[in-house]
Coordinates of C-alpha atoms and ligand atoms in Angstrom, one line a residue:
X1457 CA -85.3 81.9 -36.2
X1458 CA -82.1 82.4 -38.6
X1459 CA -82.1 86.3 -38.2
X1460 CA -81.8 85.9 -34.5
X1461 CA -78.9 83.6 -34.7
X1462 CA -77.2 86.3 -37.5
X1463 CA -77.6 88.9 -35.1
X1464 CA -75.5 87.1 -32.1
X1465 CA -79.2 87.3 -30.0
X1466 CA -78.9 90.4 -27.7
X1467 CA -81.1 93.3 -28.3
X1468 CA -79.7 96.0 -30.9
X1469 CA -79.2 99.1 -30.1
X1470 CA -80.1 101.4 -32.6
X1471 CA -80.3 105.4 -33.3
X1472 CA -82.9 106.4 -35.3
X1473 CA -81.7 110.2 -36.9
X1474 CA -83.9 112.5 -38.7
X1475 CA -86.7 110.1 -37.6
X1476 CA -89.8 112.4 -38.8
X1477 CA -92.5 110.3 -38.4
X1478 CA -91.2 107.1 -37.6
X1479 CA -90.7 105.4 -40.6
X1480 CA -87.3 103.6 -39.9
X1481 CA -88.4 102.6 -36.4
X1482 CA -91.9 100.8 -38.0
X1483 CA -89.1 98.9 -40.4
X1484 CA -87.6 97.8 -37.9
X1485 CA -90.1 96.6 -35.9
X1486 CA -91.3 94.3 -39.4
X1487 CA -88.5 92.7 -39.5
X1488 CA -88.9 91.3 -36.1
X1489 CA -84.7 92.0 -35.3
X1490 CA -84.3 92.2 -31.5
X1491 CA -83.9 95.8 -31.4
X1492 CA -84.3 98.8 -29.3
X1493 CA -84.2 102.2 -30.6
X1494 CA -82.4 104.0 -27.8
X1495 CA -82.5 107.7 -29.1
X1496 CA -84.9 109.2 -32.0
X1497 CA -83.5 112.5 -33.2
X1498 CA -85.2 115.1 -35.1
X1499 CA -86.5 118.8 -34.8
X1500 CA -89.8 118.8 -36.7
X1501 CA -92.2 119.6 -34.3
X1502 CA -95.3 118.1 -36.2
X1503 CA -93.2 114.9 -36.9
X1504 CA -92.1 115.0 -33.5
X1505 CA -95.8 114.8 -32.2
X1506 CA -96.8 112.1 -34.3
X1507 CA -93.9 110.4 -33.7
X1508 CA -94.3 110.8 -29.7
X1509 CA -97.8 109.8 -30.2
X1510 CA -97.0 106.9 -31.8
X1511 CA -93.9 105.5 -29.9
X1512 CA -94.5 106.8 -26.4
X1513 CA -91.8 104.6 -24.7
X1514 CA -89.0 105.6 -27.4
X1515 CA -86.7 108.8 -26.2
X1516 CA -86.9 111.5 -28.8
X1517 CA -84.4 114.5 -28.6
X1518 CA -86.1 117.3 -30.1
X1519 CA -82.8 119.0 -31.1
X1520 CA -80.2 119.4 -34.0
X1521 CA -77.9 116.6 -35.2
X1522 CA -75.5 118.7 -35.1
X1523 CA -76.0 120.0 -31.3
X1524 CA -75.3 116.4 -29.9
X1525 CA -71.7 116.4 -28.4
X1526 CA -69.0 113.5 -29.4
X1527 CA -70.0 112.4 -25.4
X1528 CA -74.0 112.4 -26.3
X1529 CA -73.6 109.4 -29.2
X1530 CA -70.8 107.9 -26.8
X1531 CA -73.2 107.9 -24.2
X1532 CA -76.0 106.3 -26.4
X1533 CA -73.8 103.1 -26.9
X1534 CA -75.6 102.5 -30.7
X1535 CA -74.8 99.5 -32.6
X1536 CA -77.0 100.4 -35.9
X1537 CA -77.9 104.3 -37.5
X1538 CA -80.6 104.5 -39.2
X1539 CA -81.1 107.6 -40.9
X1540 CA -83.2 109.8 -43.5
X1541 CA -81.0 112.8 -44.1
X1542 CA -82.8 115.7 -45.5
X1543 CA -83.2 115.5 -49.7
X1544 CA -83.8 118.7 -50.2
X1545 CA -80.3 119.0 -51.2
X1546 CA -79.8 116.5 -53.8
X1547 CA -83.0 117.0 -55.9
X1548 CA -83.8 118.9 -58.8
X1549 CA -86.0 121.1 -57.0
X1550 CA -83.9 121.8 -54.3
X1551 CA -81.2 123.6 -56.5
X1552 CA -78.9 120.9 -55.8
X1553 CA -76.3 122.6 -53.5
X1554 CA -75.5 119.4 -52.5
X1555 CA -72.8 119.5 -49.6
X1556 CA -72.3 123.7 -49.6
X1557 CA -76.3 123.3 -48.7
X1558 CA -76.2 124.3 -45.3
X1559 CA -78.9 121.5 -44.8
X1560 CA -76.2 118.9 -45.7
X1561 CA -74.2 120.0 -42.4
X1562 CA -76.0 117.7 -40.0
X1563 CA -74.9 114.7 -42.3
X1564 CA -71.3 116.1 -42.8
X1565 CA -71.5 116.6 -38.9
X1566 CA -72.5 112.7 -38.6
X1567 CA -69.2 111.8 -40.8
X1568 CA -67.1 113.5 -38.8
X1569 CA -67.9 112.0 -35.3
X1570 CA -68.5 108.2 -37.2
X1571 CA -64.4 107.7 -36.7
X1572 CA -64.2 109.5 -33.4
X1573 CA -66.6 106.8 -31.3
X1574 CA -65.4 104.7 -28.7
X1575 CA -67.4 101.9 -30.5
X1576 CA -68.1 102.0 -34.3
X1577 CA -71.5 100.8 -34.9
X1578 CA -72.0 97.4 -36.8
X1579 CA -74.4 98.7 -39.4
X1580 CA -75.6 101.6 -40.6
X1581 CA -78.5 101.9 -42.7
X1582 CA -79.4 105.4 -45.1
X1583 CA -82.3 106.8 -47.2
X1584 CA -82.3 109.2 -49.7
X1585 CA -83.8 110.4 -52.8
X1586 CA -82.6 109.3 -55.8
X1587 CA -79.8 111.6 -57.2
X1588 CA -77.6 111.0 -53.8
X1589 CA -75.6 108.7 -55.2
X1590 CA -74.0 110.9 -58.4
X1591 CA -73.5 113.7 -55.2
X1592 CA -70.5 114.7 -53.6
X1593 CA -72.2 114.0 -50.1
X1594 CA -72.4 110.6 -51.0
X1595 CA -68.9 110.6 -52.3
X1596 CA -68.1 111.7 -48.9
X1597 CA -70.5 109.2 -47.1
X1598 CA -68.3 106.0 -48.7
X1599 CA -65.1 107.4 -48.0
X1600 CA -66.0 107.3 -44.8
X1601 CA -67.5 103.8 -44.8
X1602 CA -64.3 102.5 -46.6
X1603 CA -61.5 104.6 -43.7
X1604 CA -64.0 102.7 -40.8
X1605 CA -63.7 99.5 -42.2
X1606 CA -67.5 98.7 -43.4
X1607 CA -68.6 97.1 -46.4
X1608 CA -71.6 98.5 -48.0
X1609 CA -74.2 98.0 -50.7
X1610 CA -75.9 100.6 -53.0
X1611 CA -79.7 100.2 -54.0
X1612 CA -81.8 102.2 -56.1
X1613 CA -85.4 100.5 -54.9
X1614 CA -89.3 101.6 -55.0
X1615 CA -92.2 99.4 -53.2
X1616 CA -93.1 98.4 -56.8
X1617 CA -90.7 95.5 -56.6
X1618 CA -92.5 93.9 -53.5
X1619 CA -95.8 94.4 -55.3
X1620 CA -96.8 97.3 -54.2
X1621 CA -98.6 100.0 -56.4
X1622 CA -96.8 102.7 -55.4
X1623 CA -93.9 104.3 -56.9
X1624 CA -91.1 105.8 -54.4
X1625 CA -87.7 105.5 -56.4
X1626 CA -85.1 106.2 -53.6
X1627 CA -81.3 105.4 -52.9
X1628 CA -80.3 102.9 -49.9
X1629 CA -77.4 102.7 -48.6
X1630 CA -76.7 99.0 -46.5
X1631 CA -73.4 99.2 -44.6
X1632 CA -71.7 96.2 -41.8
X1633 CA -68.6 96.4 -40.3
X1634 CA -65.3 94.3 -41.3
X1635 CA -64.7 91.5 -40.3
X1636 CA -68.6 90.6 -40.8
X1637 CA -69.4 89.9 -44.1
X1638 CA -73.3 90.4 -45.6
X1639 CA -75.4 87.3 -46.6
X1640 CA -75.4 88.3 -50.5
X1641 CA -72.3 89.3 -52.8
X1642 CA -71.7 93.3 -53.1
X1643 CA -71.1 95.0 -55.8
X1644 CA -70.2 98.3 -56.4
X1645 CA -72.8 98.5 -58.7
X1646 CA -75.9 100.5 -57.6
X1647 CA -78.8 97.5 -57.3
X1648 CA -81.9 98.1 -58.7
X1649 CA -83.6 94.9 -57.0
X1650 CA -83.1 92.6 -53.8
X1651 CA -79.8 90.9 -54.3
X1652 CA -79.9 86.8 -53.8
X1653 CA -78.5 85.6 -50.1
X1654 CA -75.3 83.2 -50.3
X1655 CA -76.6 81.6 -47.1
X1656 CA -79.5 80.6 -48.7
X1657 CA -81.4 82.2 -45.7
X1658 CA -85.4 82.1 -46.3
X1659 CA -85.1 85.6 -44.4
X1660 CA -84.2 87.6 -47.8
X1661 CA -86.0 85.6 -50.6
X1662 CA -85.8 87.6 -53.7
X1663 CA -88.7 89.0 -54.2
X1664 CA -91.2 88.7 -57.0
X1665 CA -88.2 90.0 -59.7
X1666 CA -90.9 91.4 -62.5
X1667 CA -89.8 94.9 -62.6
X1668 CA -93.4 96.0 -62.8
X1669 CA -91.8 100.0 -63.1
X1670 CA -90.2 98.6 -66.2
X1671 CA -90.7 101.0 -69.5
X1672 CA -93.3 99.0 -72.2
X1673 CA -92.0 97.7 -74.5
X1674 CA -91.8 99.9 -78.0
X1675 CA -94.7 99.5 -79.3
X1676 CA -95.2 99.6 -83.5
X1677 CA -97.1 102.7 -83.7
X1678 CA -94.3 104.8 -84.6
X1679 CA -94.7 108.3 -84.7
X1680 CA -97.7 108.5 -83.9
X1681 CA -96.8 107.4 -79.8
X1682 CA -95.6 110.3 -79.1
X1683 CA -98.3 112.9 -79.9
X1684 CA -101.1 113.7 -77.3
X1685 CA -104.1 111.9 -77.4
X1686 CA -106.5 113.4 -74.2
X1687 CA -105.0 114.9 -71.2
X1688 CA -101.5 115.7 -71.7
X1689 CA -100.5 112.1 -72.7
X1690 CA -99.3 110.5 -75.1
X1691 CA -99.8 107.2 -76.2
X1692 CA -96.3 105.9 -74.7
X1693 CA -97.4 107.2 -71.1
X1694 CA -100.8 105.5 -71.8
X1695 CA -99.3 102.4 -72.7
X1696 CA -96.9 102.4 -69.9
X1697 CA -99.8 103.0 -67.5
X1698 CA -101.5 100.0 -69.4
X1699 CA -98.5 97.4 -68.8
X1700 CA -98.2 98.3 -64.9
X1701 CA -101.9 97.7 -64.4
X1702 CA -101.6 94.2 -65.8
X1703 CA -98.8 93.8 -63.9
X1704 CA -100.5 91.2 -61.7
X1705 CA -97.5 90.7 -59.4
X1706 CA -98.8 94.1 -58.5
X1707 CA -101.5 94.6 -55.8
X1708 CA -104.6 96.8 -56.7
X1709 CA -105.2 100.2 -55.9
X1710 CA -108.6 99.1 -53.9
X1711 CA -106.6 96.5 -51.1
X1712 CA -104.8 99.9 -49.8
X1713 CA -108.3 102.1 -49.8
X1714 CA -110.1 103.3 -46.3
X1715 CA -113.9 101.4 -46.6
X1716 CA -116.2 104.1 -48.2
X1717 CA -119.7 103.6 -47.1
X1718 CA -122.3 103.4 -49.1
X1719 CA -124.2 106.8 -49.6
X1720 CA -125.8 108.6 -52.2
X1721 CA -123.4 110.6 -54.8
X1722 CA -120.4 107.8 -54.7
X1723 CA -117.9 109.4 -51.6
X1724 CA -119.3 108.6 -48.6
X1725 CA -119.2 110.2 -45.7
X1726 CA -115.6 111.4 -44.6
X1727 CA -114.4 110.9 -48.0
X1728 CA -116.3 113.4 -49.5
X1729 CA -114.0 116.1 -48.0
X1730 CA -110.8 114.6 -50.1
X1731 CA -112.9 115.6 -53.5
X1732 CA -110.8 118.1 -55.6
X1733 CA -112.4 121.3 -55.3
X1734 CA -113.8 123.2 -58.6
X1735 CA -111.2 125.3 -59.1
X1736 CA -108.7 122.8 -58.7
X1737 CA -110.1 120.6 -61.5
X1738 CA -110.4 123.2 -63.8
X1739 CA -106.8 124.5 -63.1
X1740 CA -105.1 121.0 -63.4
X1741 CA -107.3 118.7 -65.1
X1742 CA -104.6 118.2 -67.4
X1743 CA -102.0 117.7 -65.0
X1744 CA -103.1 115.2 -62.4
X1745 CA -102.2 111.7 -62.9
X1746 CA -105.6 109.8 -62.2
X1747 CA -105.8 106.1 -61.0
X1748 CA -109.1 103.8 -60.1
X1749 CA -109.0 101.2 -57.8
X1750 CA -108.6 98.3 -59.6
X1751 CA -105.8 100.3 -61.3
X1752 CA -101.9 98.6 -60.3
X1753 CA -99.7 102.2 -59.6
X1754 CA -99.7 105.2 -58.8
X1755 CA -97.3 108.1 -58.7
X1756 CA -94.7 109.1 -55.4
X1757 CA -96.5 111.0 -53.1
X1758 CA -94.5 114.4 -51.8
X1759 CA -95.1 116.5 -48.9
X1760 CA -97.4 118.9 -51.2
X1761 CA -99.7 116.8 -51.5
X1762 CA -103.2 117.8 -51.3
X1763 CA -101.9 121.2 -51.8
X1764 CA -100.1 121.7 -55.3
X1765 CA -101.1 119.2 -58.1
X1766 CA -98.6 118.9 -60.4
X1767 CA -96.0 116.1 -59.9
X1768 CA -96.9 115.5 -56.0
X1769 CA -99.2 112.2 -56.4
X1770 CA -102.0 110.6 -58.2
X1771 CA -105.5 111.2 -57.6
X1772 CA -108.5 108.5 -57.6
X1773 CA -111.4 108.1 -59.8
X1774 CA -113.7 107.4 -57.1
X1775 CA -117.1 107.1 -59.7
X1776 CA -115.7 104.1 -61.3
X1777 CA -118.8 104.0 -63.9
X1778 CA -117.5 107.3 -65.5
X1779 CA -114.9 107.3 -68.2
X1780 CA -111.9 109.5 -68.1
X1781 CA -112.0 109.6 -71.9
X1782 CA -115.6 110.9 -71.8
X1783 CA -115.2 113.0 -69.1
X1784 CA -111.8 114.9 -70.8
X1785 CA -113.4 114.6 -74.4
X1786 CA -113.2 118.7 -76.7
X1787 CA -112.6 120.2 -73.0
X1788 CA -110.9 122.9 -74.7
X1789 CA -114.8 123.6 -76.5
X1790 CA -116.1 124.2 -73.4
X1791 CA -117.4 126.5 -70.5
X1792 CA -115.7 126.5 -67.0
X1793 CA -119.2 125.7 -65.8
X1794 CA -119.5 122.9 -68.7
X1795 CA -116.3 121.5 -68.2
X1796 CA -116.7 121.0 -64.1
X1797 CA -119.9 119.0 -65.1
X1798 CA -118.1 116.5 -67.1
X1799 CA -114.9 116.4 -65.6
X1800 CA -117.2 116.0 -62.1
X1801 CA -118.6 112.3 -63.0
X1802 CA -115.6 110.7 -62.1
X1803 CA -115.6 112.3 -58.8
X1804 CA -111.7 112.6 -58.9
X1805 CA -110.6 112.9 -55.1
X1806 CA -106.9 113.1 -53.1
X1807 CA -106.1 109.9 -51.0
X1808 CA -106.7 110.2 -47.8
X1809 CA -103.5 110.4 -45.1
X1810 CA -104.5 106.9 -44.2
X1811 CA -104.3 105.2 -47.5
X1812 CA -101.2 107.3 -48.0
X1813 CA -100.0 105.9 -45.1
X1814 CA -101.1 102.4 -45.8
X1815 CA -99.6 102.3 -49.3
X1816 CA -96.7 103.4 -47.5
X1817 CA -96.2 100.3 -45.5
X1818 CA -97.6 101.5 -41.9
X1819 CA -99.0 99.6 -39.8
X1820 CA -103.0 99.4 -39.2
X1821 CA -101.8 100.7 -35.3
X1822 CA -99.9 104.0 -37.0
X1823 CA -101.9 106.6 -36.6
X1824 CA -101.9 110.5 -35.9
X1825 CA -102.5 113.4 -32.9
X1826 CA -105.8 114.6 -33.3
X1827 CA -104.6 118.4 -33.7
X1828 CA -102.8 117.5 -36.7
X1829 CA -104.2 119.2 -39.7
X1830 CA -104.9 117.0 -42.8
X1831 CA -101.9 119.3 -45.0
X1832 CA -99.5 118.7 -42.0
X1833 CA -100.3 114.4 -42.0
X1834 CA -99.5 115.0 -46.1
X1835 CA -96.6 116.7 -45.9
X1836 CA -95.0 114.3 -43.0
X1837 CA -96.1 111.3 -44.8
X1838 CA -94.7 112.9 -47.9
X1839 CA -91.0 113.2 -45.8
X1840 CA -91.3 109.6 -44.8
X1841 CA -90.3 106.2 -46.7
X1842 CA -92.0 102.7 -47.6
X1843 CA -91.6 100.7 -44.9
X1844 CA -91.7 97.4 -46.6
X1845 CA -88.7 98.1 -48.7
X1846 CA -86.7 99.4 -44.8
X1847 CA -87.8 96.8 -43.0
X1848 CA -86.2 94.2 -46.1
X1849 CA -83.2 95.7 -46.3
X1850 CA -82.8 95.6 -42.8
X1851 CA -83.2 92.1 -43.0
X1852 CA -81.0 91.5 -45.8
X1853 CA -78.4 94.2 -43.7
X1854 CA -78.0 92.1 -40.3
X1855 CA -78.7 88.3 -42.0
Ligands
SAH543 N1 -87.5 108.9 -42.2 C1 -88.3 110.0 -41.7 C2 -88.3 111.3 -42.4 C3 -87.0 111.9 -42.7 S1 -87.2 113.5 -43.5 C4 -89.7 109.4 -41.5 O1 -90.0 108.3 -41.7 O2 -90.6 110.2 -41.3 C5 -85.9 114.4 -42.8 C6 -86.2 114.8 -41.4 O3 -85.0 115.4 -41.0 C7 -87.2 115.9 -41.2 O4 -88.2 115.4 -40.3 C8 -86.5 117.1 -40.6 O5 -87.2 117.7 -39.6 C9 -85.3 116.4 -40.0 N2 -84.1 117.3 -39.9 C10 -83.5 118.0 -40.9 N3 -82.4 118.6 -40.5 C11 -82.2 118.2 -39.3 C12 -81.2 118.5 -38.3 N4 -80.1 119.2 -38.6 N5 -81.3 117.9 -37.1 C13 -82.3 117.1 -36.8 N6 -83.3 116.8 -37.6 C14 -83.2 117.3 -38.9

């Protein structure tokens, strides 16, 4: 296989930091690199269980980045990072204290040792959220790259470009050590698709290039597309929604959906318990983003899920007979007791952490401790990444 050939053979070994759940290590495992993650690193406890559950072999230090000693990443002998630095710094909700964030000192500690190891890794692989790349840190993080001698690639990429309905907009960074060059031209342009390989490698096809994400186009309704119709939305969201569920190079809702069996009342058994409760519904009904199964999107699920509404992931319309127009129509004319009878026929649930975790890109094999609680599956599955897009750009770094 070319990739094999690319990567000189002998097993890589790689560090896996801030490794949560396990997401980078599941990537790298797609993309079928020989490769041995030789130290996980991260103190979440609950990620730390589920990550020990599911990689039982694989060391995990349960301990700071920044505890680890110059000696300790000597000692690991690493030729690839791959790392998920904490966002909570570079986002809009996390006040943006980008590298005086105290949480930023783990990755400012990384950058400091980088020059000082006896062997500079050959690539180095990091996710963020979107927002990294106009920050300082990441001002920081390619100064760095450029005084060690590594080329790198920018990427602003979500799992809609490999056809999958989910929307996760994050920044990737791709780097490889001088003298090796990658497969496909850098820029120093931030990508917003899979660049074409020079080698004309079949590993790193572009894929399906429709930017299904892409805004509609402007439709001739003037001003009228702008003002609310039902819910909060307006005819421009509507219309958007519309184009990305006739996307076809999209994949439905329903292929990433745990098997409901068939019982009385629509949610069967197990599901039942992911139905938004009353007072949920009539808090947020205007809020939630709602998707059915044949439906070609949905929003980026966050580690609130399940628990806050607003902005942390769509919700399914599991009664697909019901229609939301009917079932949002003169709300405002109604009782609370009225209103949870309409708004109940579409029997709106959460996904479940599975279909989370399969839209996600992991594996049918992933799976979690029994003692975790359903919020603590949501809000590590909300910290992880899409493994589909990792495990591509890991191909694309080491081709
Ligand atoms: N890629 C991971 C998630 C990364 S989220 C996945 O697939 O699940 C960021 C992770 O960094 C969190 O799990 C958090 O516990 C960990 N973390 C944050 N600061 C850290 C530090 N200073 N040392 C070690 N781990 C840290």
């Amino acid at each position: 296989m070319s990739l094999c050939r690319s990567v000189n053979m002998e097993q890589l070994r790689v560090l896996e930091l801030y490794s949560g759940i396990g997401g980078m290590h599941y990537a790298l495992k797609e993309c079928r690199v020989p490769a041995r993650v030789v130290a996980a690193v991260d103190v979440n406890t609950t990620a730390n269980e589920v990550y020990r559950h599911n990689f039982p072999a694989t060391p995990l230090w349960a301990k700071t980045i920044e505890g680890l000693t110059l000696d300790d990443f000597n000692r690991l002998d690493f030729d690839m990072i791959l790392m998920s630095p904490p966002c909570q710094p570079f986002t809009r909700i996390g006040l943006q204290g980008d590298v005086s964030d105290p949480r930023t000192k783990s990755f400012l500690y990384i950058l400091d040792i980088l020059p000082r190891l006896a062997k500079r890794p050959r690539f180095l692989l990091l996710e963020n959220v979107k927002g990294f790349e106009t920050s300082s840190a990441r001002d920081a993080l390619v100064k760095t790259l450029k005084d060690c001698g590594y080329s790198y690639q920018e990427f602003l990429l979500s799992p809609t470009c490999l056809g999958i309905p989910n929307s996760r907009l994050r920044y990737f960074l791709i780097a490889r050590a001088l003298p090796e060059s990658f497969s496909f031209q850098t820029t120093t342009e931030v990508l917003v698709a899979f660049p074409e390989s020079k080698r004309g490698d079949s590993a790193d096809r572009t894929p399906n290039s429709a930017p299904s994400h892409a805004p509609a186009p402007n439709s001739s309704k003037g001003r009228d597309e702008g003002r609310v119709l039902y819910k909060m939305e307006t005819a421009r969201d509507l219309e958007k929604k519309r184009c990305q569920d006739e996307d076809e190079s999209v994949r439905r809702i329903q292929d990433f959906l745990e098997e409901e069996e068939e019982e009385e009342g629509g949610a069967g058994p197990g599901m039942g318990r992911y139905l938004l409760p009353p007072k949920t519904l009539l808090r947020y009904a205007l809020l939630m983003d709602i998707v059915r199964p044949s439906c070609r999107r949905s929003v980026c699920f966050t580690k609130g899920y399940g628990h806050y509404v607003e902005g942390t992931g769509s919700v399914l319309q599991s009664c697909t007979d019901a229609q939301v127009e009917t079932a949002y129509a003169a709300l405002d004319s109604l009782t609370d007791e009225q209103k949870l009878l309409q708004l109940s026929q579409l029997r709106l649930r959460y996904f479940s952490p599975r279909e989370i975790a399969n839209l996600m890109g992991f594996p049918s094999h992933f799976s979690f401790p029994e003692n975790t609680t359903t919020k603590q599956r949501y809000r590590v599955l909300g910290n992880s990444l899409n493994v589909h897009v990792v495990a591509r750009l890991i191909t694309l770094m080491v081709g």
